[in-house]
Amino acid sequence: MRDSLRMLFFIFAVTYIADVYFCFSFPPPLLSLVTYVDEDEDEILELSSDQTFLVSLKIPEECVAEEDLPHLLTERLTDVYGTSPSLSRYFTSVEIVDFSGENATVTHHLQYGVPSDDENFMKYMMSEELVLGILLHDFHDQNIPGCENLGLDPASLLLDGK
């Protein structure tokens, strides 16, 4: 037992001395600075075509009496799509197309500038699922005071791409 303790102590001492010796006898490794430049970030796209979406939102009962709701939703949609990392480069405008207190719905027209004749762009970058998903995600992250249930039910949002 004593021999095994001596052996463990000896291994520990040799390992410790070797670590100390090698740490102080060699200069520290040189650090290098690498800068990544995103080539697409400053690319100026030729957006020669328009893509429009109609977004219809069913308004919950507790929100129908809110007078500024159409204006608040227009600002919200402008902010959501204007700051979206994936769509802000293409987003141009949003406007109210229809507001019906009787049907409790509001419809907005979303306008995007897109590259012309690029099917893959429309399939992968501007799909209806992506545009709707960004809005649903925002409604789940933040709600409008007094209208907490607005946009939380996926069935209350309809998106139609033209």
GROMACS .gro file of C-alpha atoms in nm:
model
  162
    1MET     CA    1   0.000   0.000   0.000
    2ARG     CA    2   0.282   0.237   0.090
    3ASP     CA    3   0.459   0.159  -0.234
    4SER     CA    4   0.151   0.242  -0.441
    5LEU     CA    5   0.107   0.572  -0.255
    6ARG     CA    6   0.472   0.656  -0.315
    7MET     CA    7   0.429   0.571  -0.684
    8LEU     CA    8   0.118   0.792  -0.713
    9PHE     CA    9   0.297   1.076  -0.537
   10PHE     CA   10   0.598   1.034  -0.766
   11ILE     CA   11   0.377   1.040  -1.082
   12PHE     CA   12   0.192   1.345  -0.954
   13ALA     CA   13   0.518   1.528  -0.873
   14VAL     CA   14   0.674   1.451  -1.212
   15THR     CA   15   0.358   1.558  -1.395
   16TYR     CA   16   0.337   1.882  -1.195
   17ILE     CA   17   0.703   1.970  -1.251
   18ALA     CA   18   0.673   1.895  -1.624
   19ASP     CA   19   0.363   2.118  -1.652
   20VAL     CA   20   0.536   2.404  -1.473
   21TYR     CA   21   0.855   2.366  -1.676
   22PHE     CA   22   0.681   2.355  -2.013
   23CYS     CA   23   0.443   2.638  -1.932
   24PHE     CA   24   0.722   2.881  -1.846
   25SER     CA   25   1.000   2.764  -2.076
   26PHE     CA   26   0.815   2.811  -2.406
   27PRO     CA   27   0.669   3.139  -2.527
   28PRO     CA   28   0.290   3.150  -2.539
   29PRO     CA   29   0.135   3.070  -2.876
   30LEU     CA   30   0.069   3.365  -3.102
   31LEU     CA   31  -0.289   3.471  -3.132
   32SER     CA   32  -0.415   3.553  -3.475
   33LEU     CA   33  -0.703   3.779  -3.559
   34VAL     CA   34  -0.938   3.663  -3.831
   35THR     CA   35  -1.201   3.892  -3.973
   36TYR     CA   36  -1.491   3.753  -4.171
   37VAL     CA   37  -1.647   3.970  -4.437
   38ASP     CA   38  -1.992   3.872  -4.555
   39GLU     CA   39  -1.987   3.917  -4.930
   40ASP     CA   40  -2.367   3.931  -4.953
   41GLU     CA   41  -2.408   4.199  -4.687
   42ASP     CA   42  -2.320   4.493  -4.910
   43GLU     CA   43  -2.444   4.338  -5.232
   44ILE     CA   44  -2.683   4.564  -5.418
   45LEU     CA   45  -2.961   4.349  -5.553
   46GLU     CA   46  -3.148   4.429  -5.868
   47LEU     CA   47  -3.506   4.402  -5.745
   48SER     CA   48  -3.707   4.443  -6.060
   49SER     CA   49  -4.020   4.256  -5.970
   50ASP     CA   50  -4.290   4.297  -5.707
   51GLN     CA   51  -4.424   4.027  -5.482
   52THR     CA   52  -4.736   4.097  -5.284
   53PHE     CA   53  -4.906   3.913  -5.002
   54LEU     CA   54  -5.246   3.974  -4.848
   55VAL     CA   55  -5.253   3.907  -4.475
   56SER     CA   56  -5.597   3.871  -4.316
   57LEU     CA   57  -5.621   3.865  -3.940
   58LYS     CA   58  -5.930   3.762  -3.745
   59ILE     CA   59  -5.965   3.998  -3.451
   60PRO     CA   60  -6.064   3.845  -3.114
   61GLU     CA   61  -6.377   3.983  -2.946
   62GLU     CA   62  -6.186   4.168  -2.675
   63CYS     CA   63  -6.000   4.366  -2.942
   64VAL     CA   64  -6.287   4.473  -3.168
   65ALA     CA   65  -6.357   4.790  -2.965
   66GLU     CA   66  -5.991   4.904  -2.997
   67GLU     CA   67  -6.012   5.206  -3.230
   68ASP     CA   68  -5.642   5.231  -3.312
   69LEU     CA   69  -5.600   4.859  -3.381
   70PRO     CA   70  -5.570   4.887  -3.763
   71HIS     CA   71  -5.305   5.160  -3.725
   72LEU     CA   72  -5.123   4.962  -3.453
   73LEU     CA   73  -5.121   4.652  -3.673
   74THR     CA   74  -4.985   4.850  -3.970
   75GLU     CA   75  -4.699   4.979  -3.753
   76ARG     CA   76  -4.643   4.630  -3.615
   77LEU     CA   77  -4.626   4.469  -3.959
   78THR     CA   78  -4.391   4.742  -4.082
   79ASP     CA   79  -4.164   4.683  -3.783
   80VAL     CA   80  -4.177   4.302  -3.805
   81TYR     CA   81  -4.094   4.276  -4.174
   82GLY     CA   82  -3.873   4.586  -4.186
   83THR     CA   83  -3.639   4.444  -3.920
   84SER     CA   84  -3.657   4.076  -4.014
   85PRO     CA   85  -3.305   3.948  -4.087
   86SER     CA   86  -3.430   3.735  -4.375
   87LEU     CA   87  -3.686   3.968  -4.534
   88SER     CA   88  -3.593   4.329  -4.450
   89ARG     CA   89  -3.380   4.367  -4.766
   90TYR     CA   90  -3.685   4.299  -4.981
   91PHE     CA   91  -3.966   4.457  -4.779
   92THR     CA   92  -4.101   4.781  -4.925
   93SER     CA   93  -4.438   4.864  -4.768
   94VAL     CA   94  -4.754   4.760  -4.590
   95GLU     CA   95  -5.098   4.917  -4.615
   96ILE     CA   96  -5.449   4.845  -4.491
   97VAL     CA   97  -5.670   4.703  -4.762
   98ASP     CA   98  -5.981   4.631  -4.559
   99PHE     CA   99  -6.099   4.668  -4.202
  100SER     CA  100  -6.434   4.524  -4.111
  101GLY     CA  101  -6.567   4.567  -3.760
  102GLU     CA  102  -6.867   4.352  -3.851
  103ASN     CA  103  -6.656   4.054  -3.959
  104ALA     CA  104  -6.385   4.137  -3.705
  105THR     CA  105  -6.110   4.111  -3.967
  106VAL     CA  106  -5.835   4.336  -4.094
  107THR     CA  107  -5.650   4.277  -4.420
  108HIS     CA  108  -5.311   4.424  -4.505
  109HIS     CA  109  -5.122   4.432  -4.832
  110LEU     CA  110  -4.751   4.349  -4.796
  111GLN     CA  111  -4.522   4.462  -5.079
  112TYR     CA  112  -4.177   4.319  -5.150
  113GLY     CA  113  -3.921   4.389  -5.420
  114VAL     CA  114  -3.772   4.065  -5.549
  115PRO     CA  115  -3.527   3.956  -5.819
  116SER     CA  116  -3.710   3.886  -6.143
  117ASP     CA  117  -3.740   3.538  -6.292
  118ASP     CA  118  -3.591   3.351  -5.998
  119GLU     CA  119  -3.811   3.058  -5.900
  120ASN     CA  120  -3.571   2.936  -5.633
  121PHE     CA  121  -3.578   3.276  -5.466
  122MET     CA  122  -3.956   3.264  -5.439
  123LYS     CA  123  -3.951   2.901  -5.330
  124TYR     CA  124  -3.688   2.933  -5.058
  125MET     CA  125  -3.658   3.301  -4.959
  126MET     CA  126  -4.011   3.435  -5.002
  127SER     CA  127  -4.230   3.136  -4.936
  128GLU     CA  128  -4.570   3.197  -4.784
  129GLU     CA  129  -4.472   2.975  -4.492
  130LEU     CA  130  -4.172   3.195  -4.412
  131VAL     CA  131  -4.366   3.522  -4.433
  132LEU     CA  132  -4.648   3.386  -4.218
  133GLY     CA  133  -4.409   3.215  -3.975
  134ILE     CA  134  -4.225   3.541  -3.906
  135LEU     CA  135  -4.553   3.712  -3.818
  136LEU     CA  136  -4.676   3.423  -3.601
  137HIS     CA  137  -4.345   3.419  -3.416
  138ASP     CA  138  -4.372   3.791  -3.348
  139PHE     CA  139  -4.730   3.761  -3.217
  140HIS     CA  140  -4.618   3.487  -2.979
  141ASP     CA  141  -4.321   3.695  -2.859
  142GLN     CA  142  -4.509   4.022  -2.802
  143ASN     CA  143  -4.875   4.098  -2.773
  144ILE     CA  144  -5.064   4.424  -2.802
  145PRO     CA  145  -5.182   4.554  -2.461
  146GLY     CA  146  -5.554   4.491  -2.425
  147CYS     CA  147  -5.542   4.240  -2.713
  148GLU     CA  148  -5.336   3.958  -2.566
  149ASN     CA  149  -5.494   3.685  -2.783
  150LEU     CA  150  -5.446   3.866  -3.114
  151GLY     CA  151  -5.266   3.645  -3.364
  152LEU     CA  152  -5.201   3.360  -3.120
  153ASP     CA  153  -5.435   3.120  -3.297
  154PRO     CA  154  -5.272   3.017  -3.628
  155ALA     CA  155  -5.619   2.973  -3.778
  156SER     CA  156  -5.684   3.348  -3.724
  157LEU     CA  157  -5.415   3.439  -3.980
  158LEU     CA  158  -5.451   3.387  -4.351
  159LEU     CA  159  -5.181   3.468  -4.605
  160ASP     CA  160  -5.233   3.480  -4.978
  161GLY     CA  161  -4.938   3.536  -5.210
  162LYS     CA  162  -5.000   3.688  -5.550
   0.00000   0.00000   0.00000
